[in-house]
Amino acid sequence: MILRLFNTLSGQMDDLLPADGAVLRMYACGPTVYDYGHIGNFRTFLQVDLLRRTLHLFGVPVRHVMNITDVDDKIIRNAAAAGIPIADYTPRFEQAFLDDLQSLAVQRPEVLSRATAHIPQMVHLVQQLAARNAAYRTDDGNWYFRLSSFPDYGKLSKKDLEGMADGARVDVDEYERDSARDFALWKATPAGETGWDTPIGRGRPGWHLECSAMAMEYLGESFDLHAGGEDLMFPHHENEIAQSESATGKLFARHWFHVRFLLVNGRKMSKSEGNFFTLRDLLLRGYKASAIRLALLSVPYRHQLNFTFDGLLEATSAIDRLRTFAARLRAAQLPSGSMPATMAAVAAARQSFLEALANDLNTAEARAAIFEMVRQGNIALDADQLLTEDRDAMLHLLDDFDSVFAVIADHDAEPTRAAIEWARANGQLDSVAPELIAADSLTDAEIDARIEERNLARRQRNFRRADQIRDELAALGILLEDSRDGVRWKRR
RNA sequence: GGCGCGGUACCCAAGUGGUAAGGGAGAGGUCUGCAAAACCUUUAUGCGUCGGUUCGAUUCCGACCCGCGCCUCCA
């Protein structure tokens, strides 16, 4: 399978293949570590994860680089407000970010690179640009990129520099520049403030510089794909292209992948709207990591996703259906052999699944193909018409589905437990859903003892007592299910 | 003002020039001491409005209405 993916740069669907015929080299803009990540951030990281997992499924090896922006104005401001050096401030949010990725089953990129560890590369880039007369230093020590030296500016976001001048809000700041649109490469900082002493003067990097420097450090001057949220397209990615291509004379990234913003309850997420959620917020409200993952992946990346709690509930039920079916398949005692019709149905589902992903990562359609198979599998199981080879084919497709979606294998307990721990350590226990704490208060052994007590009552046909125990446990968020093979229970 | 996206059943959502995937929820059924869970069945003559092209449009074209995003730090 070859992945056909929309390319912002070309404005059309392009096949995504490694230029060198071996490894697909991709760079994804990572977080600025000044706060906990919110679900909007994670939609993008999840979609990039889905992209790399799809490439793996299609047999394309990937070298994925992600930056960690650990120096910028907000970090400096927040660290100063907290009264600690930025080197002590950022690691905690970097770790929180990595923990969150793990909670969401996001695969770690091959390379994670911190901005502050690549100052020399950035300085070198500025020097290259200066040598080509594409960068200049102002009297106050700042370095700017000379936009007029790069005629291609705007080719990614399809913006016309002339058109932008009128109407648009042009930022005016205190610095002197040749042109108001020239952007900062390097910001001079006085002694005492965060900065590095370098051949181009004391200062700190502008936002765009780090991505160019690190992408080229780990992927070369020209590479396959560059990813990020749609908001980064302009000006961030446009500026990366300008400074990189001016310095090397080569095409920077061939393919640009942009994930649309998500909305929360129909509005852009913002703290002032009161619709701003971190991953931790959701886990502490009792939503499972897998449900959050599926909810954020189910709407194709080029569409706006309206995030709601109903959507999370929907995802939770959908995952239950998948997990129940997978467990049912594994547990079934089946005669050996295969049914041609069933094998054909599974093959058709596989084909639909793969084609949907290959068609610009159409996750909604890919999901539908799997559910169609689930329905057919359940029918065959109910009719005692499923045979071993049918089952194996279905399990194989479920595995492939999960190698991309990663929601069937149940790893939900740990993220929730970790979130509760975090809340406890940060004095935020009051934001934890009561059932989570209640369920946490009983050990598995205690629950088993209560269930045994209920089983005894049931055998004595004392249903009143049995139902009482069931209700008590339910109040603690522990749900019982009687089945032929005994009582199953789960924490809500 | 410039650029762009979307309006499909109760909710989410895919899709095609030839008559509407999938998930959730609701309803009915099977199972059960009762529940729950699970499974099955079922739910849009209709795809924002109005025109046009066509044998035929939800799908193409035009106009309009509504919602949203970017153009500024932002995933």
CSV table of C-alpha atoms (C1' of nucleotides) in Angstrom, one decimal, chain A residues 40-41 44 74 169 181 207 229-232 260-262 267-268 304 314 362 365 367-368 371 375 378 382 463 467 470 482, chain B residues 1-2 4-6 13-15 21-25 33-41 68-75:
chain,number,residue,atom,x,y,z
A,40,GLY,CA,-5.8,20.2,21.2
A,41,ASN,CA,-2.1,19.6,21.4
A,44,THR,CA,-2.0,16.8,16.6
A,74,LYS,CA,6.5,32.3,27.8
A,169,ARG,CA,-2.8,43.2,11.5
A,181,ARG,CA,7.5,41.6,8.2
A,207,TRP,CA,11.1,30.6,17.7
A,229,GLY,CA,-0.9,21.9,13.7
A,230,GLU,CA,-2.6,24.1,11.1
A,231,ASP,CA,-1.8,27.2,13.1
A,232,LEU,CA,1.9,26.6,12.5
A,260,ARG,CA,-6.8,21.0,11.8
A,261,PHE,CA,-7.7,22.5,15.1
A,262,LEU,CA,-10.2,20.9,17.4
A,267,ARG,CA,-15.7,26.9,20.2
A,268,LYS,CA,-12.0,27.2,20.0
A,304,GLN,CA,-12.4,20.2,12.3
A,314,GLU,CA,-19.3,7.2,22.4
A,362,ASN,CA,-9.5,8.3,6.4
A,365,GLU,CA,-13.9,4.8,7.1
A,367,ARG,CA,-13.0,2.2,11.7
A,368,ALA,CA,-16.2,1.4,9.9
A,371,PHE,CA,-16.9,-2.7,12.8
A,375,ARG,CA,-20.8,-7.5,13.2
A,378,ASN,CA,-20.6,-11.9,16.0
A,382,ASP,CA,-23.9,-16.8,17.4
A,463,PHE,CA,-31.6,-12.4,46.1
A,467,ASP,CA,-28.7,-7.3,45.2
A,470,ARG,CA,-24.3,-5.5,44.2
A,482,ASP,CA,-22.9,-12.4,36.2
B,1,G,C1',-10.8,43.1,4.1
B,2,G,C1',-7.7,38.5,2.4
B,4,G,C1',-9.7,28.4,3.8
B,5,C,C1',-13.1,24.7,5.8
B,6,G,C1',-17.8,22.8,6.9
B,13,A,C1',-19.6,10.8,11.2
B,14,A,C1',-18.1,8.3,6.0
B,15,G,C1',-19.4,8.6,1.1
B,21,A,C1',-21.0,3.2,5.5
B,22,G,C1',-19.9,2.9,10.5
B,23,G,C1',-20.3,4.2,15.9
B,24,G,C1',-23.3,6.1,20.0
B,25,A,C1',-28.2,6.7,21.9
B,33,G,C1',-33.7,-15.1,39.8
B,34,C,C1',-33.7,-9.9,38.6
B,35,A,C1',-30.2,-6.8,36.6
B,36,A,C1',-26.0,-5.8,34.0
B,37,A,C1',-23.1,-7.3,30.1
B,38,A,C1',-23.2,-9.4,25.4
B,39,C,C1',-25.4,-10.5,20.7
B,40,C,C1',-29.2,-9.7,16.8
B,41,U,C1',-32.9,-6.5,14.5
B,68,C,C1',-16.1,27.7,12.2
B,69,G,C1',-10.8,28.4,11.5
B,70,C,C1',-6.3,31.1,9.8
B,71,C,C1',-4.3,36.0,8.7
B,72,U,C1',-1.2,37.9,16.0
B,73,C,C1',1.6,33.8,20.8
B,74,C,C1',-1.0,29.2,19.9
B,75,A,C1',-1.3,22.0,18.2
